[in-house]
CSV table of C-alpha atoms and ligand atoms in Angstrom, one decimal:
chain,number,residue,atom,x,y,z
A,3,MET,CA,-47.0,-61.9,-99.6
A,4,ASN,CA,-43.8,-62.3,-101.6
A,5,ILE,CA,-40.5,-63.6,-100.1
A,6,LYS,CA,-39.0,-60.1,-99.7
A,7,GLU,CA,-42.1,-58.9,-97.9
A,8,ALA,CA,-42.0,-61.9,-95.6
A,9,ILE,CA,-38.4,-61.3,-94.7
A,10,ASP,CA,-38.9,-57.6,-94.0
A,11,LEU,CA,-41.8,-58.5,-91.8
A,12,TYR,CA,-39.7,-61.1,-90.0
A,13,LYS,CA,-37.1,-58.4,-89.3
A,14,CYS,CA,-39.5,-55.6,-88.2
A,15,ALA,CA,-42.7,-57.0,-86.8
A,16,SER,CA,-43.1,-58.0,-83.1
A,17,THR,CA,-43.5,-61.7,-82.3
A,18,LYS,CA,-47.2,-61.0,-81.5
A,19,GLU,CA,-47.8,-59.5,-84.9
A,20,LEU,CA,-46.0,-62.3,-86.7
A,21,SER,CA,-47.9,-64.9,-84.7
A,22,LYS,CA,-51.3,-63.3,-85.7
A,23,ILE,CA,-50.4,-63.4,-89.4
A,24,ALA,CA,-49.1,-67.0,-89.2
A,25,ASN,CA,-52.1,-68.2,-87.2
A,26,ASP,CA,-54.6,-66.6,-89.6
A,27,ILE,CA,-52.9,-68.6,-92.4
A,28,VAL,CA,-53.2,-71.8,-90.4
A,29,LYS,CA,-56.8,-71.2,-89.7
A,30,LYS,CA,-57.6,-70.5,-93.3
A,31,ASN,CA,-55.8,-73.7,-94.5
A,32,TYR,CA,-56.4,-76.1,-91.7
A,33,SER,CA,-59.3,-74.7,-89.7
A,34,ASP,CA,-58.7,-75.6,-86.0
A,35,ASP,CA,-57.2,-79.0,-86.9
A,36,VAL,CA,-54.0,-80.2,-85.4
A,37,PHE,CA,-52.7,-83.5,-86.9
A,38,ILE,CA,-51.0,-86.1,-84.8
A,39,ARG,CA,-48.2,-88.5,-85.5
A,40,GLY,CA,-47.1,-91.4,-83.3
A,41,LEU,CA,-43.4,-91.2,-82.8
A,42,ILE,CA,-41.5,-94.4,-82.3
A,43,GLU,CA,-37.8,-94.0,-81.5
A,44,PHE,CA,-36.8,-97.5,-82.4
A,45,SER,CA,-33.0,-97.4,-82.1
A,46,ASN,CA,-30.6,-94.9,-80.5
A,47,TYR,CA,-27.5,-96.5,-81.9
A,48,CYS,CA,-25.7,-94.0,-84.2
A,49,ASP,CA,-22.6,-94.3,-86.3
A,50,MET,CA,-22.5,-90.5,-86.7
A,51,ASP,CA,-20.6,-88.2,-84.3
A,52,CYS,CA,-22.4,-84.9,-84.7
A,53,LEU,CA,-21.1,-82.4,-82.3
A,54,TYR,CA,-24.5,-81.3,-80.9
A,55,CYS,CA,-26.2,-84.7,-80.4
A,56,GLY,CA,-26.5,-86.7,-77.2
A,57,ILE,CA,-26.7,-90.1,-79.0
A,58,ARG,CA,-23.5,-89.4,-81.0
A,59,LYS,CA,-21.3,-92.4,-81.5
A,60,SER,CA,-18.6,-91.3,-79.1
A,61,ASN,CA,-21.0,-90.7,-76.1
A,62,GLY,CA,-20.0,-93.8,-74.2
A,63,LYS,CA,-22.5,-92.9,-71.5
A,64,ALA,CA,-25.6,-93.2,-73.7
A,65,VAL,CA,-27.5,-96.4,-72.8
A,66,ARG,CA,-28.1,-98.0,-76.2
A,67,TYR,CA,-31.2,-99.9,-77.3
A,68,ARG,CA,-32.8,-101.3,-80.3
A,69,LEU,CA,-36.5,-102.3,-80.4
A,70,THR,CA,-37.2,-105.7,-82.0
A,71,ASP,CA,-39.6,-105.9,-85.0
A,72,GLU,CA,-42.2,-107.3,-82.6
A,73,GLU,CA,-41.8,-104.4,-80.2
A,74,VAL,CA,-42.2,-101.9,-83.0
A,75,ILE,CA,-45.3,-103.7,-84.3
A,76,ASP,CA,-46.9,-103.9,-80.9
A,77,THR,CA,-46.3,-100.1,-80.5
A,78,VAL,CA,-47.9,-99.5,-83.9
A,79,LYS,CA,-50.9,-101.6,-82.8
A,80,PHE,CA,-51.2,-99.5,-79.7
A,81,GLY,CA,-51.1,-96.4,-81.8
A,82,LEU,CA,-53.8,-97.8,-84.2
A,83,ASP,CA,-56.1,-98.4,-81.2
A,84,ALA,CA,-55.6,-94.8,-80.2
A,85,ASN,CA,-56.7,-93.8,-83.7
A,86,ILE,CA,-53.3,-92.7,-84.9
A,87,LYS,CA,-53.0,-92.8,-88.7
A,88,THR,CA,-49.4,-91.7,-89.1
A,89,PHE,CA,-46.3,-93.3,-87.6
A,90,VAL,CA,-42.9,-91.8,-87.5
A,91,LEU,CA,-40.1,-94.3,-87.0
A,92,GLN,CA,-37.0,-92.6,-86.0
A,93,SER,CA,-33.5,-93.9,-85.2
A,94,GLY,CA,-29.8,-92.8,-85.2
A,95,GLU,CA,-27.9,-93.8,-88.3
A,96,ASP,CA,-27.8,-97.4,-87.1
A,97,TYR,CA,-26.1,-99.5,-89.8
A,98,LYS,CA,-27.3,-102.7,-88.1
A,99,TYR,CA,-30.8,-101.5,-89.1
A,100,ASN,CA,-29.8,-101.7,-92.7
A,101,VAL,CA,-32.1,-101.0,-95.6
A,102,GLU,CA,-33.1,-104.7,-96.0
A,103,LYS,CA,-34.2,-104.9,-92.4
A,104,LEU,CA,-35.9,-101.6,-92.5
A,105,SER,CA,-37.8,-102.3,-95.7
A,106,LYS,CA,-39.0,-105.7,-94.3
A,107,LEU,CA,-40.2,-103.9,-91.2
A,108,VAL,CA,-42.0,-101.2,-93.2
A,109,TYR,CA,-43.7,-103.9,-95.3
A,110,LYS,CA,-44.8,-105.8,-92.2
A,111,ILE,CA,-46.2,-102.6,-90.6
A,112,LYS,CA,-48.0,-101.5,-93.8
A,113,LYS,CA,-49.6,-105.0,-94.1
A,114,ILE,CA,-51.1,-104.4,-90.6
A,115,THR,CA,-52.1,-100.8,-90.9
A,116,GLY,CA,-53.3,-100.8,-94.5
A,117,ALA,CA,-53.0,-98.1,-97.1
A,118,GLU,CA,-54.9,-95.5,-95.1
A,119,THR,CA,-52.0,-95.2,-92.7
A,120,ALA,CA,-48.9,-93.3,-93.5
A,121,ILE,CA,-45.4,-94.5,-92.5
A,122,THR,CA,-42.6,-92.0,-92.1
A,123,LEU,CA,-39.0,-93.0,-91.6
A,124,SER,CA,-36.4,-90.7,-90.1
A,125,CYS,CA,-33.1,-92.7,-90.2
A,126,GLY,CA,-30.6,-90.4,-91.8
A,127,LEU,CA,-28.8,-90.2,-95.1
A,128,MET,CA,-28.8,-93.2,-97.5
A,129,ASN,CA,-28.1,-93.6,-101.2
A,130,ARG,CA,-30.8,-93.3,-103.8
A,131,ASP,CA,-31.2,-97.0,-104.3
A,132,ASP,CA,-31.8,-97.6,-100.6
A,133,TYR,CA,-34.4,-94.9,-100.5
A,134,LYS,CA,-36.1,-96.4,-103.5
A,135,GLU,CA,-36.2,-99.8,-101.8
A,136,LEU,CA,-37.8,-98.2,-98.8
A,137,LYS,CA,-40.4,-96.4,-101.0
A,138,ASP,CA,-41.1,-99.7,-102.8
A,139,SER,CA,-41.7,-101.4,-99.5
A,140,GLY,CA,-44.5,-99.0,-98.7
A,141,CYS,CA,-42.8,-96.1,-96.9
A,142,ASP,CA,-44.7,-92.9,-97.6
A,143,ARG,CA,-42.7,-90.1,-96.0
A,144,TYR,CA,-39.2,-89.3,-95.0
A,145,LEU,CA,-37.8,-86.8,-92.5
A,146,MET,CA,-34.2,-85.6,-92.6
A,147,ARG,CA,-33.3,-82.2,-91.2
A,148,PHE,CA,-30.5,-80.3,-93.0
A,149,GLU,CA,-29.8,-78.8,-89.5
A,150,THR,CA,-28.3,-75.5,-90.8
A,151,SER,CA,-28.0,-73.8,-94.2
A,152,ASP,CA,-24.6,-72.6,-93.4
A,153,GLU,CA,-22.2,-74.9,-95.2
A,154,ASN,CA,-19.2,-74.2,-93.0
A,155,LEU,CA,-21.2,-74.6,-89.8
A,156,TYR,CA,-22.7,-77.8,-91.2
A,157,SER,CA,-19.2,-79.3,-91.9
A,158,TYR,CA,-18.0,-78.3,-88.5
A,159,LEU,CA,-21.0,-79.8,-86.7
A,160,LYS,CA,-21.0,-83.0,-88.7
A,161,LYS,CA,-17.2,-83.6,-88.8
A,162,GLY,CA,-16.4,-82.7,-92.4
A,163,GLN,CA,-19.6,-83.9,-94.0
A,164,SER,CA,-21.0,-81.7,-96.7
A,165,LEU,CA,-24.4,-80.0,-96.8
A,166,LYS,CA,-24.5,-80.5,-100.5
A,167,THR,CA,-24.6,-84.3,-100.0
A,168,ARG,CA,-27.4,-83.9,-97.5
A,169,LEU,CA,-29.4,-81.8,-99.9
A,170,LYS,CA,-28.8,-84.3,-102.7
A,171,GLY,CA,-30.4,-86.9,-100.4
A,172,LEU,CA,-33.5,-84.7,-99.9
A,173,GLU,CA,-33.7,-84.2,-103.7
A,174,ASN,CA,-33.5,-88.0,-104.2
A,175,LEU,CA,-36.3,-88.5,-101.7
A,176,LYS,CA,-38.5,-85.9,-103.5
A,177,ASN,CA,-37.8,-87.4,-106.9
A,178,LEU,CA,-38.8,-90.8,-105.6
A,179,GLY,CA,-42.2,-89.5,-104.6
A,180,PHE,CA,-41.8,-89.4,-100.8
A,181,GLU,CA,-43.6,-86.7,-98.9
A,182,VAL,CA,-40.4,-85.0,-97.7
A,183,GLY,CA,-39.7,-83.3,-94.4
A,184,SER,CA,-36.6,-81.5,-93.3
A,185,GLY,CA,-35.8,-78.6,-90.9
A,186,PHE,CA,-33.1,-77.2,-88.7
A,187,MET,CA,-32.1,-76.3,-85.2
A,188,VAL,CA,-32.4,-72.7,-84.0
A,189,GLY,CA,-29.6,-71.0,-82.1
A,190,LEU,CA,-26.7,-73.3,-83.1
A,191,PRO,CA,-23.3,-71.9,-82.0
A,192,GLY,CA,-22.0,-69.3,-84.5
A,193,GLU,CA,-25.4,-68.7,-86.0
A,194,THR,CA,-26.7,-65.2,-86.9
A,195,ILE,CA,-30.1,-63.8,-87.8
A,196,GLU,CA,-29.1,-64.2,-91.4
A,197,THR,CA,-28.5,-67.9,-90.9
A,198,GLY,CA,-32.0,-68.2,-89.5
A,199,ILE,CA,-33.5,-66.4,-92.5
A,200,ASN,CA,-31.4,-68.5,-94.9
A,201,ASN,CA,-32.6,-71.7,-93.1
A,202,ALA,CA,-36.2,-70.6,-93.7
A,203,LEU,CA,-35.4,-69.7,-97.4
A,204,LEU,CA,-33.8,-73.1,-97.9
A,205,CYS,CA,-37.0,-74.8,-96.7
A,206,LYS,CA,-38.9,-72.7,-99.3
A,207,GLU,CA,-36.5,-73.5,-102.1
A,208,LEU,CA,-36.7,-77.2,-101.3
A,209,GLU,CA,-40.5,-77.0,-101.3
A,210,LEU,CA,-40.7,-79.1,-98.2
A,211,ASP,CA,-43.9,-80.9,-97.3
A,212,MET,CA,-43.0,-80.9,-93.6
A,213,ILE,CA,-40.7,-78.7,-91.7
A,214,GLY,CA,-39.5,-79.5,-88.1
A,215,ILE,CA,-37.5,-76.9,-86.2
A,216,GLY,CA,-36.4,-76.9,-82.6
A,217,PRO,CA,-34.0,-75.0,-80.3
A,218,PHE,CA,-30.5,-76.3,-80.0
A,219,ILE,CA,-30.1,-77.6,-76.5
A,220,PRO,CA,-26.6,-78.2,-75.2
A,221,HIS,CA,-26.0,-81.8,-74.0
A,222,ASP,CA,-23.4,-82.3,-71.3
A,223,GLU,CA,-21.8,-85.3,-73.0
A,224,THR,CA,-21.0,-83.4,-76.2
A,225,PRO,CA,-18.3,-80.9,-77.3
A,226,LEU,CA,-21.0,-78.2,-77.4
A,227,LYS,CA,-21.9,-78.6,-73.7
A,228,LYS,CA,-20.9,-75.0,-72.8
A,229,GLU,CA,-22.8,-73.3,-75.6
A,230,ALA,CA,-26.0,-71.3,-75.1
A,231,PRO,CA,-29.4,-72.9,-76.1
A,232,GLY,CA,-31.7,-71.5,-78.8
A,233,SER,CA,-34.4,-69.1,-77.5
A,234,LEU,CA,-38.2,-69.7,-77.6
A,235,ASP,CA,-38.8,-66.3,-79.1
A,236,THR,CA,-36.5,-67.1,-82.1
A,237,ILE,CA,-38.3,-70.4,-82.5
A,238,LEU,CA,-41.7,-68.7,-82.5
A,239,ARG,CA,-40.6,-66.0,-84.9
A,240,THR,CA,-39.0,-68.6,-87.2
A,241,THR,CA,-42.1,-70.8,-87.1
A,242,ALA,CA,-44.2,-67.8,-88.2
A,243,LEU,CA,-41.8,-67.0,-91.0
A,244,LEU,CA,-41.9,-70.6,-92.2
A,245,ARG,CA,-45.7,-70.6,-92.1
A,246,ILE,CA,-45.8,-67.3,-94.2
A,247,LEU,CA,-43.3,-68.7,-96.7
A,248,LEU,CA,-44.9,-72.2,-96.9
A,249,PRO,CA,-48.6,-71.9,-96.2
A,250,TYR,CA,-49.4,-75.5,-97.3
A,251,SER,CA,-46.7,-77.4,-95.5
A,252,ASN,CA,-47.1,-79.4,-92.2
A,253,ILE,CA,-45.1,-77.8,-89.4
A,254,PRO,CA,-44.9,-79.6,-86.1
A,255,ALA,CA,-44.7,-78.0,-82.7
A,256,THR,CA,-41.8,-80.0,-81.6
A,257,THR,CA,-40.8,-81.8,-78.3
A,258,ALA,CA,-37.6,-79.7,-78.1
A,259,THR,CA,-39.7,-76.5,-78.2
A,260,GLY,CA,-41.8,-78.0,-75.3
A,261,SER,CA,-38.6,-78.9,-73.5
A,262,ILE,CA,-37.3,-75.3,-73.2
A,263,ASP,CA,-40.7,-73.8,-72.1
A,264,ALA,CA,-43.5,-75.7,-70.4
A,265,LEU,CA,-46.0,-74.0,-72.9
A,266,GLY,CA,-43.6,-74.0,-75.8
A,267,ARG,CA,-45.7,-76.3,-78.0
A,268,GLU,CA,-48.9,-74.4,-77.3
A,269,LYS,CA,-47.2,-71.2,-78.3
A,270,ALA,CA,-45.8,-72.7,-81.5
A,271,LEU,CA,-49.3,-74.0,-82.3
A,272,SER,CA,-50.5,-70.4,-82.1
A,273,CYS,CA,-47.6,-69.2,-84.3
A,274,GLY,CA,-48.0,-71.3,-87.4
A,275,ALA,CA,-47.5,-74.9,-86.3
A,276,ASN,CA,-50.2,-77.5,-87.1
A,277,VAL,CA,-48.9,-80.9,-86.1
A,278,LEU,CA,-48.0,-82.6,-82.8
A,279,MET,CA,-46.0,-85.8,-82.4
A,280,PRO,CA,-46.8,-87.8,-79.3
A,281,ASN,CA,-43.9,-90.0,-78.3
A,282,ILE,CA,-45.3,-93.5,-78.2
A,283,THR,CA,-42.0,-95.3,-77.8
A,284,PRO,CA,-42.3,-97.9,-75.0
A,285,ALA,CA,-41.6,-96.0,-71.7
A,286,LYS,CA,-38.7,-98.3,-70.8
A,287,TYR,CA,-36.7,-97.2,-73.9
A,288,LYS,CA,-37.7,-93.6,-74.4
A,289,LYS,CA,-35.7,-92.2,-71.5
A,290,ASN,CA,-32.6,-93.4,-73.4
A,291,TYR,CA,-33.3,-91.5,-76.6
A,292,LEU,CA,-31.7,-88.4,-75.1
A,293,ILE,CA,-30.5,-86.3,-78.0
A,294,TYR,CA,-30.7,-83.3,-75.7
A,295,PRO,CA,-31.2,-83.0,-72.0
A,296,GLY,CA,-34.5,-82.0,-70.3
A,297,LYS,CA,-36.6,-83.9,-72.9
A,298,ILE,CA,-40.3,-83.9,-71.8
A,299,CYS,CA,-42.8,-86.8,-71.6
A,300,LEU,CA,-40.1,-89.4,-70.7
A,301,ASP,CA,-42.1,-90.8,-67.8
A,302,GLU,CA,-45.4,-90.9,-69.7
A,303,SER,CA,-46.8,-93.9,-71.4
A,304,GLY,CA,-48.0,-93.5,-75.0
A,305,SER,CA,-51.6,-93.1,-73.9
A,306,GLU,CA,-50.8,-90.5,-71.3
A,307,CYS,CA,-48.8,-88.6,-73.8
A,308,ILE,CA,-51.7,-88.5,-76.3
A,309,SER,CA,-54.3,-87.5,-73.7
A,310,ARG,CA,-52.1,-84.7,-72.3
A,311,LEU,CA,-51.6,-83.4,-75.8
A,312,SER,CA,-55.3,-83.3,-76.4
A,313,GLU,CA,-55.7,-81.0,-73.4
A,314,ARG,CA,-52.9,-78.8,-74.6
A,315,VAL,CA,-54.5,-78.5,-78.1
A,316,VAL,CA,-57.8,-77.5,-76.6
A,317,SER,CA,-56.2,-74.9,-74.4
A,318,VAL,CA,-55.2,-73.0,-77.6
A,319,GLY,CA,-58.7,-73.2,-79.1
A,320,LYS,CA,-57.8,-76.1,-81.5
A,321,LYS,CA,-58.7,-79.7,-81.8
A,322,ILE,CA,-56.9,-82.9,-82.6
A,323,SER,CA,-57.6,-84.3,-86.1
A,324,TYR,CA,-57.3,-88.0,-86.5
A,325,GLU,CA,-56.9,-87.7,-90.3
A,326,ARG,CA,-53.7,-88.9,-91.7
A,327,GLY,CA,-52.9,-85.3,-92.6
A,328,ASP,CA,-51.0,-85.4,-95.9
A,329,SER,CA,-49.5,-81.9,-96.5
A,330,ILE,CA,-51.6,-79.7,-98.7
A,331,SER,CA,-48.5,-79.0,-100.8
A,332,TYR,CA,-48.0,-82.7,-101.4
A,333,THR,CA,-51.6,-83.3,-102.3
A,334,ILE,CA,-51.6,-80.4,-104.8
A,335,MET,CA,-48.3,-81.6,-106.3
A,336,LYS,CA,-49.7,-85.1,-106.9
A,337,GLN,CA,-52.8,-83.9,-108.7
B,678,LIG,N1,-30.6,-80.0,-79.3
B,678,LIG,C1,-31.7,-79.9,-80.0
B,678,LIG,N2,-32.0,-80.7,-81.1
B,678,LIG,C2,-31.1,-81.7,-81.3
B,678,LIG,N3,-31.1,-82.6,-82.3
B,678,LIG,C3,-30.0,-83.3,-82.2
B,678,LIG,N4,-29.3,-82.9,-81.1
B,678,LIG,C4,-29.9,-81.9,-80.6
B,678,LIG,C5,-29.7,-81.0,-79.5
B,678,LIG,N5,-28.6,-81.0,-78.8
B,678,LIG,C6,-32.1,-82.7,-83.4
B,678,LIG,C7,-31.5,-82.6,-84.8
B,678,LIG,C8,-31.9,-83.9,-85.3
B,678,LIG,C9,-33.1,-84.3,-84.6
B,678,LIG,C10,-33.5,-85.7,-84.6
B,678,LIG,O1,-32.9,-83.9,-83.3
B,678,LIG,O2,-32.1,-81.5,-85.5
B,678,LIG,O3,-32.1,-83.9,-86.7
């Protein structure tokens, strides 16, 4: 299907029809496998002040924490015991966790996990040299959402920053050989159907290996507290469109989607998604990584989180794959 056909379908087909087409593509490319990634939210300090985000710098009510290297490593060891082969280390843009500290941490983790395991970082925008240092230290993948393809909306939400700079960052990551993930929020204030379509087209243009999307959920301690959240239906339709446009990319069923609907992640897995990210952050910290309210799994330990996800996956006729799950797009590109 070409791009125009995919957009026409997105505009005209029912969610059920879109879901069937997207799920057929997933089955053809991934069989029933759902890849899992162990998510470790290692710091919620953030020097940014994005209008939508609960851990924005000016939220004085956020209880801040930083895991020590030892705590991160212990969490990784727990994940290895649970058979996880991909770890996603996420933080706010915490300048105390500078590139030197981060690369040392990545190096230490990689020494323990070995080459079979993939390390993903999601720590925001840095310059090319810093990304290179992270790559050289053993980091395999990098996630950084562009949040919205609308330049004006982007600058408004990120207090004058430019989308172009963010996209340059993604280009640098790609050129350095990272497996690159990005994505956007669905239902941001001021967004139209066209914004959603342009978001998906930008993912296609960037040839992303991983695409994470989730509904915007208003947080009480942000300037957007009175805005409406994104809808599950738009999430599902957009997930299907992404799958049609990017058949070989990894698309997670995100926690935010599971937070607006108890079965949100299962529905996304039936609509084009093929990845789940159990949150294995130590329970005493994870309740403070509140980028939006109503986040699920906050009371669960890492092992509870993983075992509940297995049940969810089985409920939609799929199974967890413990492979490291490089994206097919990345594997083809490297050949
Ligand atoms: N609602 C939903 N998602 C959010 N994020 C940040 N704040 C919110 C919110 N209020 C998402 C952004 C960010 C990711 C880590 O979390 O897309 O990139």
